[in-house]
Tab-separated table of N, CA, C and O in Angstrom:
chain	number	residue	atom	x	y	z
A	96	MET	N	-30.341	192.889	90.239
A	96	MET	CA	-30.375	191.776	91.169
A	96	MET	C	-29.028	191.683	91.856
A	96	MET	O	-27.999	191.941	91.259
A	97	GLY	N	-29.059	191.243	93.102
A	97	GLY	CA	-27.836	191.116	93.870
A	97	GLY	C	-27.146	189.787	93.639
A	97	GLY	O	-27.660	188.884	92.970
A	98	ILE	N	-25.968	189.662	94.201
A	98	ILE	CA	-25.155	188.467	94.010
A	98	ILE	C	-25.830	187.236	94.609
A	98	ILE	O	-25.754	186.147	94.044
A	99	ILE	N	-26.531	187.396	95.727
A	99	ILE	CA	-27.234	186.272	96.348
A	99	ILE	C	-28.333	185.763	95.406
A	99	ILE	O	-28.523	184.555	95.243
A	100	ALA	N	-29.053	186.672	94.767
A	100	ALA	CA	-30.104	186.278	93.828
A	100	ALA	C	-29.505	185.537	92.641
A	100	ALA	O	-30.061	184.536	92.178
A	101	TRP	N	-28.360	186.009	92.121
A	101	TRP	CA	-27.710	185.342	91.001
A	101	TRP	C	-27.272	183.929	91.381
A	101	TRP	O	-27.408	182.992	90.604
A	102	ILE	N	-26.744	183.770	92.587
A	102	ILE	CA	-26.310	182.445	93.040
A	102	ILE	C	-27.512	181.521	93.171
A	102	ILE	O	-27.471	180.366	92.743
A	103	LEU	N	-28.602	182.027	93.738
A	103	LEU	CA	-29.805	181.217	93.898
A	103	LEU	C	-30.406	180.840	92.539
A	103	LEU	O	-30.749	179.675	92.298
A	104	ILE	N	-30.524	181.816	91.652
A	104	ILE	CA	-31.030	181.523	90.307
A	104	ILE	C	-30.098	180.536	89.605
A	104	ILE	O	-30.553	179.604	88.945
A	105	GLY	N	-28.798	180.728	89.745
A	105	GLY	CA	-27.826	179.830	89.120
A	105	GLY	C	-27.949	178.408	89.632
A	105	GLY	O	-27.936	177.458	88.849
A	106	LEU	N	-28.091	178.256	90.926
A	106	LEU	CA	-28.231	176.924	91.501
A	106	LEU	C	-29.495	176.248	90.982
A	106	LEU	O	-29.472	175.106	90.524
A	107	LEU	N	-30.603	176.962	91.020
A	107	LEU	CA	-31.876	176.393	90.575
A	107	LEU	C	-31.901	176.156	89.063
A	107	LEU	O	-32.382	175.115	88.602
A	108	ALA	N	-31.392	177.096	88.284
A	108	ALA	CA	-31.363	176.920	86.825
A	108	ALA	C	-30.454	175.763	86.439
A	108	ALA	O	-30.775	174.984	85.534
A	109	GLY	N	-29.335	175.612	87.106
A	109	GLY	CA	-28.439	174.490	86.844
A	109	GLY	C	-29.087	173.158	87.188
A	109	GLY	O	-28.954	172.181	86.457
A	110	MET	N	-29.829	173.126	88.298
A	110	MET	CA	-30.527	171.899	88.681
A	110	MET	C	-31.641	171.564	87.692
A	110	MET	O	-31.814	170.406	87.324
A	111	ILE	N	-32.369	172.576	87.239
A	111	ILE	CA	-33.421	172.357	86.251
A	111	ILE	C	-32.809	171.872	84.940
A	111	ILE	O	-33.344	170.971	84.291
A	112	ALA	N	-31.679	172.455	84.551
A	112	ALA	CA	-31.008	172.010	83.321
A	112	ALA	C	-30.592	170.552	83.427
A	112	ALA	O	-30.729	169.789	82.468
A	113	LYS	N	-30.096	170.141	84.604
A	113	LYS	CA	-29.717	168.737	84.790
A	113	LYS	C	-30.936	167.825	84.729
A	113	LYS	O	-30.853	166.707	84.240
A	114	LEU	N	-32.067	168.302	85.231
A	114	LEU	CA	-33.294	167.508	85.147
A	114	LEU	C	-33.786	167.379	83.704
A	114	LEU	O	-34.317	166.344	83.313
A	115	LEU	N	-33.629	168.449	82.927
A	115	LEU	CA	-34.077	168.434	81.531
A	115	LEU	C	-33.144	167.642	80.623
A	115	LEU	O	-33.553	167.185	79.567
A	116	MET	N	-31.890	167.506	81.022
A	116	MET	CA	-30.904	166.742	80.247
A	116	MET	C	-30.441	165.556	81.087
A	116	MET	O	-29.412	165.634	81.752
A	117	PRO	N	-31.209	164.475	81.083
A	117	PRO	CA	-30.822	163.336	81.925
A	117	PRO	C	-29.521	162.716	81.446
A	117	PRO	O	-29.142	162.848	80.294
A	118	GLY	N	-28.858	162.072	82.370
A	118	GLY	CA	-27.594	161.421	82.062
A	118	GLY	C	-26.579	161.717	83.138
A	118	GLY	O	-26.836	162.478	84.070
A	119	LYS	N	-25.426	161.089	83.008
A	119	LYS	CA	-24.368	161.279	83.993
A	119	LYS	C	-23.643	162.589	83.744
A	119	LYS	O	-23.314	162.929	82.619
A	120	ASP	N	-23.414	163.294	84.832
A	120	ASP	CA	-22.646	164.534	84.773
A	120	ASP	C	-21.411	164.392	85.637
A	120	ASP	O	-21.482	163.879	86.751
A	121	PRO	N	-20.277	164.862	85.150
A	121	PRO	CA	-19.044	164.737	85.921
A	121	PRO	C	-18.855	165.830	86.962
A	121	PRO	O	-17.753	166.114	87.354
A	122	GLY	N	-19.924	166.472	87.421
A	122	GLY	CA	-19.787	167.530	88.403
A	122	GLY	C	-20.796	167.413	89.529
A	122	GLY	O	-21.810	166.753	89.400
A	123	GLY	N	-20.504	168.069	90.615
A	123	GLY	CA	-21.401	168.083	91.760
A	123	GLY	C	-22.188	169.382	91.826
A	123	GLY	O	-22.387	170.069	90.824
A	124	ILE	N	-22.601	169.737	93.033
A	124	ILE	CA	-23.453	170.909	93.221
A	124	ILE	C	-22.719	172.213	92.907
A	124	ILE	O	-23.318	173.158	92.406
A	125	VAL	N	-21.432	172.259	93.162
A	125	VAL	CA	-20.665	173.481	92.877
A	125	VAL	C	-20.596	173.716	91.372
A	125	VAL	O	-20.812	174.836	90.900
A	126	ILE	N	-20.328	172.654	90.615
A	126	ILE	CA	-20.296	172.769	89.151
A	126	ILE	C	-21.671	173.149	88.634
A	126	ILE	O	-21.803	173.983	87.739
A	127	THR	N	-22.717	172.543	89.210
A	127	THR	CA	-24.085	172.873	88.813
A	127	THR	C	-24.362	174.351	89.022
A	127	THR	O	-24.934	175.018	88.163
A	128	MET	N	-23.960	174.886	90.170
A	128	MET	CA	-24.186	176.294	90.477
A	128	MET	C	-23.393	177.193	89.529
A	128	MET	O	-23.927	178.178	89.019
A	129	LEU	N	-22.167	176.851	89.267
A	129	LEU	CA	-21.349	177.658	88.353
A	129	LEU	C	-21.892	177.632	86.934
A	129	LEU	O	-21.939	178.661	86.260
A	130	ILE	N	-22.317	176.447	86.488
A	130	ILE	CA	-22.923	176.347	85.157
A	130	ILE	C	-24.196	177.179	85.107
A	130	ILE	O	-24.467	177.868	84.129
A	131	GLY	N	-24.996	177.132	86.169
A	131	GLY	CA	-26.233	177.900	86.216
A	131	GLY	C	-26.010	179.396	86.211
A	131	GLY	O	-26.693	180.148	85.510
A	132	ILE	N	-25.049	179.870	86.999
A	132	ILE	CA	-24.746	181.304	87.043
A	132	ILE	C	-24.243	181.772	85.678
A	132	ILE	O	-24.726	182.769	85.130
A	133	ALA	N	-23.279	181.033	85.130
A	133	ALA	CA	-22.765	181.391	83.810
A	133	ALA	C	-23.849	181.242	82.751
A	133	ALA	O	-23.931	182.042	81.815
A	134	GLY	N	-24.717	180.243	82.906
A	134	GLY	CA	-25.814	180.041	81.968
A	134	GLY	C	-26.809	181.184	82.000
A	134	GLY	O	-27.349	181.583	80.970
A	135	GLY	N	-27.064	181.716	83.182
A	135	GLY	CA	-27.945	182.878	83.285
A	135	GLY	C	-27.371	184.084	82.565
A	135	GLY	O	-28.083	184.805	81.856
A	136	LEU	N	-26.094	184.297	82.731
A	136	LEU	CA	-25.434	185.403	82.034
A	136	LEU	C	-25.440	185.183	80.527
A	136	LEU	O	-25.723	186.101	79.761
A	137	LEU	N	-25.138	183.947	80.111
A	137	LEU	CA	-25.148	183.626	78.684
A	137	LEU	C	-26.549	183.782	78.102
A	137	LEU	O	-26.723	184.369	77.032
A	138	GLY	N	-27.543	183.273	78.807
A	138	GLY	CA	-28.916	183.385	78.329
A	138	GLY	C	-29.370	184.825	78.226
A	138	GLY	O	-30.051	185.213	77.266
A	139	GLY	N	-29.009	185.643	79.204
A	139	GLY	CA	-29.352	187.067	79.148
A	139	GLY	C	-28.679	187.770	77.992
A	139	GLY	O	-29.294	188.591	77.295
A	140	TRP	N	-27.423	187.438	77.760
A	140	TRP	CA	-26.685	188.048	76.654
A	140	TRP	C	-27.273	187.616	75.312
A	140	TRP	O	-27.472	188.441	74.421
A	141	LEU	N	-27.575	186.310	75.177
A	141	LEU	CA	-28.163	185.827	73.925
A	141	LEU	C	-29.531	186.454	73.668
A	141	LEU	O	-29.858	186.792	72.533
A	142	GLY	N	-30.328	186.618	74.725
A	142	GLY	CA	-31.634	187.259	74.570
A	142	GLY	C	-31.513	188.687	74.084
A	142	GLY	O	-32.297	189.149	73.254
A	143	LYS	N	-30.500	189.378	74.582
A	143	LYS	CA	-30.284	190.767	74.172
A	143	LYS	C	-29.773	190.842	72.743
A	143	LYS	O	-30.228	191.672	71.953
A	144	VAL	N	-28.835	189.970	72.392
A	144	VAL	CA	-28.233	190.002	71.058
A	144	VAL	C	-29.210	189.517	69.983
A	144	VAL	O	-29.356	190.149	68.942
A	145	ILE	N	-29.880	188.393	70.244
A	145	ILE	CA	-30.731	187.783	69.222
A	145	ILE	C	-32.082	188.479	69.112
A	145	ILE	O	-32.551	188.790	68.029
A	146	PHE	N	-32.720	188.733	70.276
A	146	PHE	CA	-34.081	189.262	70.261
A	146	PHE	C	-34.172	190.747	70.601
A	146	PHE	O	-35.234	191.341	70.492
A	147	GLY	N	-33.074	191.335	71.037
A	147	GLY	CA	-33.065	192.751	71.380
A	147	GLY	C	-33.865	193.092	72.629
A	147	GLY	O	-34.343	194.207	72.775
A	148	VAL	N	-34.012	192.108	73.534
A	148	VAL	CA	-34.767	192.341	74.770
A	148	VAL	C	-33.850	192.197	75.968
A	148	VAL	O	-32.837	191.515	75.917
A	149	ASP	N	-34.233	192.853	77.045
A	149	ASP	CA	-33.505	192.707	78.302
A	149	ASP	C	-34.149	191.560	79.059
A	149	ASP	O	-35.176	191.714	79.709
A	150	SER	N	-33.562	190.373	78.929
A	150	SER	CA	-34.188	189.184	79.491
A	150	SER	C	-33.831	188.943	80.949
A	150	SER	O	-34.301	187.998	81.549
A	151	ILE	N	-33.007	189.776	81.527
A	151	ILE	CA	-32.659	189.629	82.933
A	151	ILE	C	-33.242	190.828	83.678
A	151	ILE	O	-32.555	191.805	83.958
A	152	ASP	N	-34.545	190.750	83.961
A	152	ASP	CA	-35.228	191.884	84.572
A	152	ASP	C	-35.291	191.788	86.087
A	152	ASP	O	-34.976	192.732	86.782
A	153	GLY	N	-35.741	190.697	86.606
A	153	GLY	CA	-35.893	190.548	88.038
A	153	GLY	C	-35.992	189.086	88.414
A	153	GLY	O	-36.154	188.213	87.565
A	154	PHE	N	-35.902	188.829	89.699
A	154	PHE	CA	-35.866	187.469	90.204
A	154	PHE	C	-37.114	186.683	89.819
A	154	PHE	O	-37.047	185.516	89.490
A	155	PHE	N	-38.275	187.299	89.873
A	155	PHE	CA	-39.528	186.585	89.638
A	155	PHE	C	-40.055	186.722	88.211
A	155	PHE	O	-41.148	186.250	87.917
A	156	ASP	N	-39.302	187.351	87.320
A	156	ASP	CA	-39.722	187.465	85.923
A	156	ASP	C	-39.455	186.161	85.186
A	156	ASP	O	-38.386	185.560	85.302
A	157	LEU	N	-40.429	185.738	84.399
A	157	LEU	CA	-40.306	184.502	83.636
A	157	LEU	C	-39.132	184.567	82.662
A	157	LEU	O	-38.418	183.580	82.478
A	158	SER	N	-38.908	185.731	82.075
A	158	SER	CA	-37.818	185.854	81.102
A	158	SER	C	-36.454	185.608	81.743
A	158	SER	O	-35.558	185.058	81.108
A	159	THR	N	-36.295	185.982	82.994
A	159	THR	CA	-35.042	185.739	83.705
A	159	THR	C	-34.802	184.242	83.841
A	159	THR	O	-33.705	183.746	83.579
A	160	TRP	N	-35.815	183.514	84.237
A	160	TRP	CA	-35.694	182.078	84.447
A	160	TRP	C	-35.505	181.330	83.128
A	160	TRP	O	-34.696	180.398	83.057
A	161	VAL	N	-36.239	181.729	82.097
A	161	VAL	CA	-36.085	181.081	80.795
A	161	VAL	C	-34.675	181.308	80.265
A	161	VAL	O	-34.014	180.376	79.785
A	162	ALA	N	-34.187	182.529	80.377
A	162	ALA	CA	-32.829	182.841	79.911
A	162	ALA	C	-31.794	182.040	80.690
A	162	ALA	O	-30.858	181.477	80.104
A	163	ALA	N	-31.956	181.963	81.997
A	163	ALA	CA	-30.993	181.232	82.831
A	163	ALA	C	-31.013	179.740	82.518
A	163	ALA	O	-29.959	179.099	82.434
A	164	ILE	N	-32.187	179.175	82.332
A	164	ILE	CA	-32.293	177.741	82.051
A	164	ILE	C	-31.757	177.411	80.664
A	164	ILE	O	-31.012	176.438	80.491
A	165	VAL	N	-32.105	178.211	79.668
A	165	VAL	CA	-31.599	177.962	78.303
A	165	VAL	C	-30.075	178.097	78.278
A	165	VAL	O	-29.376	177.255	77.699
A	166	GLY	N	-29.567	179.131	78.901
A	166	GLY	CA	-28.116	179.291	78.971
A	166	GLY	C	-27.450	178.143	79.705
A	166	GLY	O	-26.389	177.656	79.311
A	167	SER	N	-28.090	177.668	80.777
A	167	SER	CA	-27.548	176.538	81.538
A	167	SER	C	-27.555	175.255	80.717
A	167	SER	O	-26.624	174.453	80.797
A	168	LEU	N	-28.614	175.050	79.935
A	168	LEU	CA	-28.667	173.874	79.058
A	168	LEU	C	-27.539	173.892	78.035
A	168	LEU	O	-26.902	172.865	77.772
A	169	ILE	N	-27.285	175.062	77.475
A	169	ILE	CA	-26.204	175.193	76.488
A	169	ILE	C	-24.856	174.876	77.130
A	169	ILE	O	-24.062	174.084	76.614
A	170	LEU	N	-24.612	175.467	78.295
A	170	LEU	CA	-23.327	175.247	78.958
A	170	LEU	C	-23.191	173.824	79.492
A	170	LEU	O	-22.099	173.264	79.466
A	171	LEU	N	-24.288	173.246	79.959
A	171	LEU	CA	-24.234	171.862	80.434
A	171	LEU	C	-23.902	170.914	79.285
A	171	LEU	O	-23.098	169.992	79.443
A	172	ALA	N	-24.481	171.147	78.115
A	172	ALA	CA	-24.171	170.322	76.948
A	172	ALA	C	-22.697	170.460	76.572
A	172	ALA	O	-22.022	169.460	76.287
A	173	LEU	N	-22.192	171.683	76.589
A	173	LEU	CA	-20.767	171.892	76.281
A	173	LEU	C	-19.873	171.250	77.339
A	173	LEU	O	-18.850	170.648	77.009
A	174	TYR	N	-20.263	171.373	78.593
A	174	TYR	CA	-19.485	170.783	79.681
A	174	TYR	C	-19.432	169.263	79.542
A	174	TYR	O	-18.373	168.660	79.687
A	175	ARG	N	-20.574	168.651	79.237
A	175	ARG	CA	-20.600	167.197	79.039
A	175	ARG	C	-19.735	166.790	77.852
A	175	ARG	O	-19.044	165.775	77.901
A	176	LEU	N	-19.790	167.578	76.801
A	176	LEU	CA	-19.012	167.266	75.608
A	176	LEU	C	-17.521	167.288	75.918
A	176	LEU	O	-16.795	166.345	75.597
A	177	PHE	N	-17.054	168.345	76.560
A	177	PHE	CA	-15.616	168.477	76.818
A	177	PHE	C	-15.149	167.621	77.986
A	177	PHE	O	-14.087	167.009	77.911
A	178	ALA	N	-15.912	167.552	79.052
A	178	ALA	CA	-15.502	166.744	80.204
A	178	ALA	C	-15.588	165.264	79.871
A	178	ALA	O	-14.748	164.478	80.300
A	179	GLY	N	-16.580	164.867	79.090
A	179	GLY	CA	-16.717	163.470	78.694
A	179	GLY	C	-15.613	163.020	77.762
A	179	GLY	O	-15.074	161.930	77.904
A	180	SER	N	-15.237	163.875	76.821
A	180	SER	CA	-14.169	163.508	75.893
A	180	SER	C	-12.823	163.478	76.593
A	180	SER	O	-11.984	162.654	76.304
A	181	ARG	N	-12.636	164.357	77.561
A	181	ARG	CA	-11.397	164.381	78.316
A	181	ARG	C	-11.276	163.131	79.192
A	181	ARG	O	-10.210	162.552	79.321
A	182	ARG	N	-12.390	162.706	79.775
A	182	ARG	CA	-12.393	161.537	80.635
A	182	ARG	C	-12.165	160.265	79.816
A	182	ARG	O	-11.485	159.366	80.256
A	183	SER	N	-12.717	160.183	78.619
A	183	SER	CA	-12.558	158.992	77.804
A	183	SER	C	-11.123	158.852	77.288
A	183	SER	O	-10.655	157.744	77.073
A	184	HIS	N	-10.403	159.938	77.102
A	184	HIS	CA	-9.027	159.865	76.638
A	184	HIS	C	-8.085	159.378	77.731
A	184	HIS	O	-7.043	158.820	77.449
A	185	ARG	N	-8.428	159.588	78.992
A	185	ARG	CA	-7.579	159.127	80.093
A	185	ARG	C	-7.571	157.610	80.200
A	185	ARG	O	-6.599	157.030	80.596
A	186	HIS	N	-8.666	156.944	79.863
A	186	HIS	CA	-8.773	155.515	80.035
A	186	HIS	C	-8.208	154.740	78.849
A	186	HIS	O	-8.121	153.530	78.885
A	187	VAL	N	-7.824	155.427	77.807
A	187	VAL	CA	-7.329	154.751	76.597
A	187	VAL	C	-5.881	154.389	76.759
A	187	VAL	O	-5.093	154.872	77.394
């Protein structure tokens, strides 16, 4: 897949992750896209390591989207954890 496809998948996977994890996020669309792109890579790597499958096959493959969304959910949770704790320490 090309870089444009990765950016598009990242944007959409990040948006889906935000929909699946309701709540306030300290980032905008750029952060969402970066989390999604990194989440797709993380999800693909985890799929390969844990299940021994190549989960990043093509743009329209279900495994690509599942890997990207799961990876995005993981990174979004970590981002909320670290960005939220950092923000709460500033107000103390």
